[in-house]
CSV table of C-alpha atoms in Angstrom, one decimal:
chain,number,residue,atom,x,y,z
A,1,MET,CA,13.8,78.1,-46.4
A,2,GLU,CA,16.9,76.3,-45.2
A,3,LEU,CA,15.1,75.3,-42.0
A,4,VAL,CA,11.8,74.2,-43.7
A,5,VAL,CA,13.4,71.5,-45.7
A,6,PRO,CA,14.9,69.6,-42.7
A,7,VAL,CA,11.7,69.9,-40.7
A,8,LEU,CA,9.7,68.5,-43.6
A,9,LEU,CA,12.1,65.6,-43.9
A,10,ILE,CA,11.9,64.9,-40.2
A,11,ALA,CA,8.1,65.1,-40.3
A,12,PHE,CA,8.0,62.8,-43.3
A,13,ALA,CA,10.2,60.3,-41.6
A,14,LEU,CA,8.1,60.4,-38.5
A,15,ILE,CA,4.9,59.9,-40.4
A,16,SER,CA,6.5,56.9,-42.2
A,17,VAL,CA,7.4,55.3,-38.9
A,18,ILE,CA,4.0,55.9,-37.5
A,19,THR,CA,2.3,54.6,-40.6
A,20,LEU,CA,4.5,51.5,-40.6
A,21,ALA,CA,3.7,50.9,-36.9
A,22,LYS,CA,0.0,51.2,-37.6
A,23,SER,CA,0.1,48.9,-40.6
A,24,VAL,CA,2.1,46.0,-39.0
A,25,ARG,CA,0.6,44.0,-36.1
A,26,ILE,CA,2.2,41.0,-34.4
A,27,VAL,CA,-0.2,38.7,-32.5
A,28,PRO,CA,1.2,36.2,-29.9
A,29,GLN,CA,0.2,32.6,-29.7
A,30,GLN,CA,-3.2,31.7,-28.1
A,31,ARG,CA,-4.6,35.2,-28.7
A,32,GLN,CA,-6.9,36.8,-31.3
A,33,ASP,CA,-7.4,40.4,-32.1
A,34,VAL,CA,-10.7,41.7,-33.3
A,35,VAL,CA,-10.1,44.4,-36.1
A,36,GLU,CA,-12.7,47.0,-37.0
A,37,ARG,CA,-12.5,49.2,-40.1
A,38,LEU,CA,-14.2,52.6,-39.6
A,39,GLY,CA,-16.1,51.2,-36.6
A,40,ARG,CA,-17.3,48.0,-38.2
A,41,TYR,CA,-16.0,44.5,-37.7
A,42,LYS,CA,-13.5,43.7,-40.5
A,43,ARG,CA,-11.6,40.6,-39.5
A,44,THR,CA,-9.8,38.6,-36.7
A,45,LEU,CA,-6.1,38.6,-36.5
A,46,ASN,CA,-4.5,35.2,-35.9
A,47,PRO,CA,-1.2,34.7,-34.2
A,48,GLY,CA,1.8,35.9,-36.2
A,49,LEU,CA,2.5,38.9,-38.5
A,50,ASN,CA,-0.5,40.8,-39.8
A,51,ILE,CA,-0.8,43.9,-42.1
A,52,LEU,CA,-3.4,46.5,-41.4
A,53,VAL,CA,-4.5,49.6,-43.3
A,54,PRO,CA,-3.1,52.4,-41.2
A,55,PHE,CA,-5.5,55.0,-39.8
A,56,VAL,CA,-8.4,52.9,-41.1
A,57,ASP,CA,-8.2,49.6,-39.4
A,58,ALA,CA,-8.2,49.5,-35.6
A,59,VAL,CA,-7.9,46.6,-33.0
A,60,ARG,CA,-11.1,46.5,-30.9
A,61,THR,CA,-10.3,43.8,-28.4
A,62,LYS,CA,-7.5,41.4,-27.6
A,63,VAL,CA,-9.1,38.0,-26.7
A,64,ASP,CA,-7.1,35.4,-24.7
A,65,MET,CA,-8.0,32.0,-26.1
A,66,ARG,CA,-6.5,30.0,-23.2
A,67,GLU,CA,-8.6,28.3,-20.6
A,68,GLN,CA,-9.1,30.6,-17.7
A,69,VAL,CA,-9.9,30.1,-14.0
A,70,VAL,CA,-12.2,32.4,-12.1
A,71,SER,CA,-12.9,32.1,-8.3
A,72,PHE,CA,-16.1,33.7,-7.2
A,73,PRO,CA,-16.5,35.1,-3.7
A,74,PRO,CA,-18.6,33.2,-1.2
A,75,GLN,CA,-22.3,33.4,-1.8
A,76,PRO,CA,-25.0,32.9,0.8
A,77,VAL,CA,-27.5,30.3,-0.2
A,78,ILE,CA,-30.6,29.0,1.6
A,79,THR,CA,-31.3,25.3,1.7
A,80,SER,CA,-34.7,23.6,1.7
A,81,ASP,CA,-34.5,23.2,5.5
A,82,ASN,CA,-34.1,27.0,5.9
A,83,LEU,CA,-30.4,27.0,6.7
A,84,VAL,CA,-28.1,29.7,5.3
A,85,VAL,CA,-24.8,28.2,3.9
A,86,SER,CA,-21.9,30.0,2.3
A,87,ILE,CA,-20.7,28.4,-1.0
A,88,ASP,CA,-17.4,29.2,-2.8
A,89,THR,CA,-17.3,28.2,-6.5
A,90,VAL,CA,-14.5,27.9,-9.0
A,91,LEU,CA,-15.2,28.3,-12.8
A,92,TYR,CA,-13.1,27.0,-15.6
A,93,PHE,CA,-13.9,28.4,-19.1
A,94,LYS,CA,-12.3,29.3,-22.4
A,95,VAL,CA,-13.3,31.6,-25.3
A,96,VAL,CA,-14.0,29.6,-28.5
A,97,ASP,CA,-15.3,32.5,-30.6
A,98,SER,CA,-13.6,35.9,-30.0
A,99,VAL,CA,-16.1,37.8,-32.2
A,100,ARG,CA,-19.2,36.6,-30.4
A,101,ALA,CA,-17.4,37.1,-27.0
A,102,THR,CA,-16.8,40.7,-28.1
A,103,TYR,CA,-20.1,41.7,-29.7
A,104,GLU,CA,-22.7,39.4,-28.0
A,105,ILE,CA,-22.1,40.5,-24.4
A,106,SER,CA,-20.4,43.5,-22.9
A,107,ASN,CA,-18.7,41.7,-19.9
A,108,PHE,CA,-18.9,37.9,-20.1
A,109,LEU,CA,-17.1,37.4,-16.7
A,110,GLN,CA,-19.7,39.3,-14.8
A,111,ALA,CA,-22.5,37.6,-16.7
A,112,ILE,CA,-21.0,34.2,-15.9
A,113,GLU,CA,-20.7,35.1,-12.2
A,114,GLN,CA,-24.3,36.2,-11.9
A,115,LEU,CA,-25.5,33.1,-13.8
A,116,THR,CA,-23.5,30.8,-11.6
A,117,VAL,CA,-24.9,32.4,-8.4
A,118,THR,CA,-28.5,32.2,-9.6
A,119,THR,CA,-28.2,28.7,-10.8
A,120,LEU,CA,-26.5,27.7,-7.6
A,121,ARG,CA,-29.3,29.1,-5.5
A,122,ASN,CA,-31.9,27.3,-7.5
A,123,VAL,CA,-30.0,24.0,-7.1
A,124,ILE,CA,-29.2,24.3,-3.4
A,125,GLY,CA,-32.7,25.6,-2.6
A,126,SER,CA,-34.1,22.2,-3.6
A,127,LEU,CA,-31.7,20.3,-1.3
A,128,ASP,CA,-31.4,20.0,2.4
A,129,LEU,CA,-28.1,20.6,4.2
A,130,GLU,CA,-27.1,16.9,4.5
A,131,ARG,CA,-27.8,16.2,0.8
A,132,ALA,CA,-26.1,19.4,-0.3
A,133,LEU,CA,-22.9,18.4,1.6
A,134,THR,CA,-22.9,15.0,0.0
A,135,SER,CA,-24.1,15.8,-3.5
A,136,ARG,CA,-21.3,18.0,-4.9
A,137,GLU,CA,-20.9,16.0,-8.0
A,138,GLU,CA,-24.5,16.3,-8.8
A,139,ILE,CA,-24.5,20.1,-8.2
A,140,ASN,CA,-21.3,20.4,-10.4
A,141,ARG,CA,-22.9,18.6,-13.3
A,142,HIS,CA,-26.1,20.7,-13.1
A,143,LEU,CA,-24.2,23.9,-13.0
A,144,SER,CA,-22.0,22.9,-15.9
A,145,GLY,CA,-25.0,22.0,-18.0
A,146,VAL,CA,-26.8,25.2,-17.4
A,147,LEU,CA,-23.7,27.5,-17.8
A,148,ASP,CA,-22.6,25.7,-21.0
A,149,GLU,CA,-26.0,26.0,-22.5
A,150,THR,CA,-26.3,29.7,-21.7
A,151,THR,CA,-22.7,30.8,-22.5
A,152,GLY,CA,-22.6,28.9,-25.8
A,153,ARG,CA,-24.2,31.8,-27.6
A,154,TRP,CA,-21.6,34.1,-26.2
A,155,GLY,CA,-18.8,32.1,-27.8
A,156,ILE,CA,-17.6,30.8,-24.4
A,157,LYS,CA,-17.2,27.1,-23.4
A,158,VAL,CA,-17.6,26.3,-19.6
A,159,THR,CA,-15.3,23.3,-19.1
A,160,ARG,CA,-15.8,22.7,-15.4
A,161,VAL,CA,-17.5,24.1,-12.3
A,162,GLU,CA,-16.3,23.1,-8.9
A,163,ILE,CA,-17.8,23.9,-5.5
A,164,LYS,CA,-14.7,24.8,-3.4
A,165,ALA,CA,-16.4,24.9,0.0
A,166,ILE,CA,-19.8,24.8,1.7
A,167,GLU,CA,-19.8,26.5,5.1
A,168,PRO,CA,-22.8,25.9,7.3
A,169,PRO,CA,-23.6,28.2,10.3
A,170,PRO,CA,-21.4,27.8,13.5
A,171,SER,CA,-24.2,26.3,15.5
A,172,ILE,CA,-24.9,23.7,12.8
A,173,ARG,CA,-21.1,22.9,12.6
A,174,ASP,CA,-21.1,22.3,16.4
A,175,SER,CA,-24.1,20.0,16.1
A,176,MET,CA,-22.5,18.1,13.2
A,177,GLU,CA,-19.3,17.7,15.1
A,178,LYS,CA,-21.2,16.2,18.0
A,179,GLN,CA,-23.1,13.9,15.7
A,180,MET,CA,-19.9,12.8,14.0
A,181,ARG,CA,-18.2,12.2,17.4
A,182,ALA,CA,-21.2,10.2,18.6
A,183,GLU,CA,-21.1,8.1,15.4
A,184,ARG,CA,-17.4,7.5,15.8
A,185,ASP,CA,-17.9,6.4,19.4
A,186,ARG,CA,-20.7,4.1,18.3
A,187,ARG,CA,-18.5,2.5,15.7
A,188,ALA,CA,-15.6,2.2,18.1
A,189,ALA,CA,-17.9,0.5,20.6
A,190,ILE,CA,-19.2,-1.9,17.9
A,191,LEU,CA,-15.7,-2.7,16.9
A,192,ASN,CA,-14.6,-3.4,20.5
A,193,ALA,CA,-17.7,-5.6,21.0
A,194,GLU,CA,-16.9,-7.5,17.8
A,195,GLY,CA,-13.3,-7.9,18.9
A,196,HIS,CA,-14.4,-9.2,22.4
A,197,LYS,CA,-16.8,-11.6,20.7
A,198,GLN,CA,-14.2,-13.0,18.4
A,199,SER,CA,-11.7,-13.3,21.3
A,200,GLN,CA,-14.3,-15.2,23.4
A,201,ILE,CA,-15.1,-17.5,20.5
A,202,LEU,CA,-11.5,-18.2,19.9
A,203,SER,CA,-10.9,-18.9,23.6
A,204,ALA,CA,-13.9,-21.2,23.7
A,205,GLU,CA,-12.7,-23.1,20.7
A,206,GLY,CA,-9.2,-23.4,22.2
A,207,GLU,CA,-10.7,-24.7,25.5
A,208,LYS,CA,-12.9,-27.1,23.6
A,209,GLN,CA,-9.9,-28.5,21.6
A,210,ALA,CA,-7.8,-28.7,24.8
A,211,ALA,CA,-10.6,-30.6,26.6
A,212,VAL,CA,-11.0,-33.0,23.7
A,213,LEU,CA,-7.2,-33.6,23.6
A,214,ARG,CA,-7.0,-34.1,27.4
A,215,ALA,CA,-10.0,-36.5,27.3
A,216,ASP,CA,-8.4,-38.4,24.4
A,217,GLY,CA,-5.1,-38.6,26.2
A,218,ASP,CA,-6.8,-39.8,29.4
A,219,ARG,CA,-8.7,-42.4,27.4
A,220,GLN,CA,-5.4,-43.6,25.8
A,221,ALA,CA,-3.7,-43.7,29.2
A,222,ARG,CA,-6.5,-45.8,30.7
A,223,ILE,CA,-6.5,-48.1,27.8
A,224,LEU,CA,-2.8,-48.7,28.0
A,225,GLN,CA,-3.1,-49.1,31.8
A,226,ALA,CA,-5.9,-51.6,31.5
A,227,GLU,CA,-3.9,-53.5,28.8
A,228,GLY,CA,-0.9,-53.5,31.1
A,229,GLN,CA,-2.9,-54.8,34.1
A,230,ALA,CA,-4.5,-57.5,31.9
A,231,LYS,CA,-1.1,-58.5,30.6
A,232,ALA,CA,0.2,-58.6,34.2
A,233,VAL,CA,-2.7,-60.8,35.4
A,234,ARG,CA,-2.3,-63.0,32.4
A,235,THR,CA,1.4,-63.4,33.1
A,236,VAL,CA,0.8,-64.2,36.8
A,237,PHE,CA,-2.0,-66.6,35.9
A,238,ASP,CA,0.2,-68.4,33.4
A,239,ALA,CA,3.1,-68.5,35.9
A,240,ILE,CA,0.8,-70.1,38.5
A,241,HIS,CA,-0.5,-72.7,36.1
A,242,GLN,CA,3.0,-73.5,34.9
A,243,ALA,CA,4.4,-73.8,38.5
A,244,ASN,CA,1.5,-76.2,39.5
A,245,PRO,CA,1.6,-75.3,43.3
A,246,SER,CA,0.2,-77.8,45.9
A,247,GLN,CA,-2.5,-77.1,48.5
A,248,LYS,CA,0.2,-76.8,51.2
A,249,VAL,CA,1.8,-73.9,49.4
A,250,LEU,CA,-1.6,-72.2,49.0
A,251,ALA,CA,-2.3,-72.7,52.7
A,252,TYR,CA,1.1,-71.4,53.6
A,253,GLN,CA,0.5,-68.3,51.5
A,254,TYR,CA,-2.8,-67.8,53.2
A,255,LEU,CA,-1.2,-68.1,56.7
A,256,GLN,CA,1.4,-65.5,55.7
A,257,ALA,CA,-1.3,-63.1,54.7
A,258,LEU,CA,-3.1,-63.3,58.0
A,259,PRO,CA,-0.6,-61.2,60.0
A,260,GLN,CA,-0.7,-58.5,57.4
A,261,ILE,CA,-4.5,-58.4,57.5
A,262,ALA,CA,-4.4,-58.2,61.3
A,263,ASN,CA,-1.8,-55.3,61.2
A,264,GLY,CA,-4.0,-53.1,59.0
A,265,THR,CA,-4.7,-49.6,60.2
A,266,ALA,CA,-8.4,-49.9,59.4
A,267,ASN,CA,-8.8,-53.1,61.4
A,268,LYS,CA,-9.4,-51.8,64.9
A,269,VAL,CA,-11.6,-54.7,66.3
A,270,TRP,CA,-11.4,-58.4,65.2
A,271,ILE,CA,-14.0,-60.9,66.2
A,272,VAL,CA,-12.5,-64.4,66.2
A,273,PRO,CA,-15.1,-67.1,66.2
A,274,ALA,CA,-14.7,-70.3,68.2
A,275,GLU,CA,-15.1,-72.3,65.1
A,276,LEU,CA,-11.8,-70.9,63.5
A,277,THR,CA,-10.2,-74.4,63.7
A,278,LYS,CA,-13.2,-76.0,61.9
A,279,ALA,CA,-13.2,-73.2,59.3
A,280,LEU,CA,-9.5,-73.7,58.6
A,281,GLU,CA,-10.1,-77.5,58.5
A,282,GLY,CA,-13.0,-76.9,56.0
A,283,MET,CA,-10.7,-74.6,53.9
A,284,GLY,CA,-8.0,-77.2,53.9
A,285,GLY,CA,-10.5,-79.8,52.7
A,286,ALA,CA,-11.7,-77.5,50.0
A,287,LEU,CA,-8.2,-76.9,48.9
A,288,GLY,CA,-7.6,-80.6,48.9
A,289,GLY,CA,-10.7,-81.2,46.8
A,290,LEU,CA,-9.6,-78.5,44.4
A,291,ASN,CA,-6.3,-80.2,44.1
A,292,GLN,CA,-8.0,-83.5,43.2
A,293,MET,CA,-10.3,-81.6,40.7
A,294,VAL,CA,-7.4,-80.0,38.8
A,295,GLY,CA,-5.1,-83.0,39.1
A,296,ASP,CA,-2.7,-81.2,41.4
A,297,ALA,CA,0.1,-83.5,42.2
A,298,PRO,CA,3.4,-82.4,43.8
A,299,THR,CA,6.5,-82.6,41.6
A,300,ARG,CA,9.6,-84.5,42.5
A,301,GLN,CA,11.4,-81.4,43.7
A,302,ALA,CA,8.3,-80.5,45.8
A,303,SER,CA,8.4,-83.9,47.5
A,304,GLU,CA,12.0,-83.5,48.3
A,305,ASP,CA,11.3,-80.1,50.0
A,306,ALA,CA,8.1,-81.3,51.8
A,307,SER,CA,9.8,-81.3,55.2
A,308,ALA,CA,11.1,-77.8,54.7
A,309,VAL,CA,7.6,-76.5,53.6
A,310,GLU,CA,6.0,-78.3,56.6
A,311,ARG,CA,8.4,-76.6,59.0
A,312,GLU,CA,7.7,-73.2,57.5
A,313,ALA,CA,4.0,-73.9,57.6
A,314,ALA,CA,4.3,-74.8,61.3
A,315,GLU,CA,6.1,-71.6,62.1
A,316,ALA,CA,3.5,-69.6,60.1
A,317,ALA,CA,0.7,-71.4,61.9
A,318,GLN,CA,2.3,-70.6,65.3
A,319,ALA,CA,2.5,-66.9,64.3
A,320,ALA,CA,-1.1,-66.9,63.1
A,321,ALA,CA,-2.3,-68.6,66.3
A,322,GLN,CA,-0.5,-66.0,68.4
A,323,ALA,CA,-1.9,-63.1,66.4
A,324,ALA,CA,-5.4,-64.6,66.7
A,325,GLN,CA,-5.0,-65.0,70.5
A,326,GLU,CA,-3.9,-61.4,70.8
A,327,ILE,CA,-6.8,-60.2,68.8
A,328,HIS,CA,-9.2,-62.3,70.9
A,329,ASN,CA,-7.7,-60.8,74.1
A,330,GLU,CA,-8.2,-57.3,72.7
A,331,VAL,CA,-11.8,-58.1,71.9
A,332,ARG,CA,-12.5,-59.4,75.4
A,333,VAL,CA,-10.9,-56.2,76.9
A,334,ALA,CA,-13.0,-54.0,74.6
A,335,GLU,CA,-16.2,-55.9,75.6
A,336,ALA,CA,-15.4,-55.6,79.3
A,337,GLN,CA,-14.9,-51.9,78.9
A,338,ALA,CA,-18.2,-51.6,77.0
A,339,THR,CA,-20.2,-53.6,79.6
A,340,GLY,CA,-18.7,-51.9,82.7
A,341,GLY,CA,-16.7,-54.9,83.9
A,342,LYS,CA,-19.6,-57.4,83.5
A,343,GLU,CA,-19.1,-60.3,81.2
A,344,PRO,CA,-21.7,-60.4,78.5
A,345,GLN,CA,-24.2,-63.2,78.6
A,346,GLY,CA,-24.9,-65.6,75.8
A,347,LEU,CA,-21.4,-65.5,74.3
A,348,PRO,CA,-19.6,-68.9,74.6
A,349,ALA,CA,-16.0,-68.8,75.5
A,350,PRO,CA,-13.8,-69.4,72.5
A,351,GLU,CA,-11.6,-72.4,72.4
A,352,PRO,CA,-7.9,-71.8,72.2
A,353,VAL,CA,-6.4,-72.0,68.8
A,354,SER,CA,-3.3,-74.2,68.5
A,355,PRO,CA,-0.9,-74.5,65.6
A,356,GLY,CA,-1.6,-78.2,65.4
A,357,SER,CA,-5.2,-77.6,64.7
A,358,LEU,CA,-4.3,-75.1,61.9
A,359,LEU,CA,-2.2,-77.8,60.3
A,360,ASN,CA,-4.8,-80.5,60.8
A,361,ASP,CA,-5.4,-81.1,57.1
A,362,PRO,CA,-7.8,-84.0,56.5
A,363,ALA,CA,-6.5,-84.4,53.0
A,364,ASP,CA,-3.0,-84.7,54.4
A,365,GLN,CA,-4.1,-87.3,56.9
A,366,ARG,CA,-5.8,-89.2,54.1
A,367,GLU,CA,-2.6,-89.2,52.2
A,368,ARG,CA,-0.6,-90.3,55.2
A,369,GLY,CA,-3.1,-93.0,56.1
């Protein structure tokens, strides 16, 4: 009897502890426990401390209310152009009704996977490969709509469906890489051609502007040069009219120019006519007449230096006569060489030119007479 009492006390204490453990249930945050009483749904335990009837109430399932992510293995799908592609999908969902998720379907994850595969095959089967690769957003929206409509009665909300990868066959990948490479090469060639075109246009514009500027500079230079020459001619003209030179000075200047003309490198042969004296006399008369027309009268200083001018004119005439004689001799030698030593017929012998005849100015004689 002494041992029975302690054993009973220990058993009572143990039963009390077990009963207390069965009657108290602590549920963590974002979880719900479905409770059954004698095999029938009784209530749902919310997060916190909950009291159960021991040995009568039992927890059927513990449902996680957080959003969950499930990655399904690659699934082979046939496109409309009879190509087999492998598609990986990622599913985001959350349980909104733990009771329906527990009693409406036995395994909602497997059901969602199979529904995703069948819906994906239906969608991809109506698209070709190129459209399937570029229409992921459209496929995602279609999958989300179908899954959300079907899983709604299971107490599950599909928040998002993503296609992680679409893998075409290796041969198709090689062809696609070649096509992409050719497209990139084409774009590069187009860009190079556009750049070359732009550079040519810019170069032509630059050459055009440079030519315009050069032409404008040349025009301005010619205008300035012409204005300078005009100003120089005007200055010389004004100086000559202000100096009022006589005909003797003009004849003297002409006689000084004759040796320079005779010494020119381009003047190889000179033909001196016999009437040179008469021509000079006629020129002197013309100069004298021009002097009378313009009212050319020597100034006082010119009258005082008349003797000096006459001496210089005599010396210049002597030099011109000598140069004319030398030129005449060269012409005769050249004619003799051309005719083989025979004197040409029909050419009168020129008269010798003397300095006195060059100075034989009729106007001067009239003044002296």
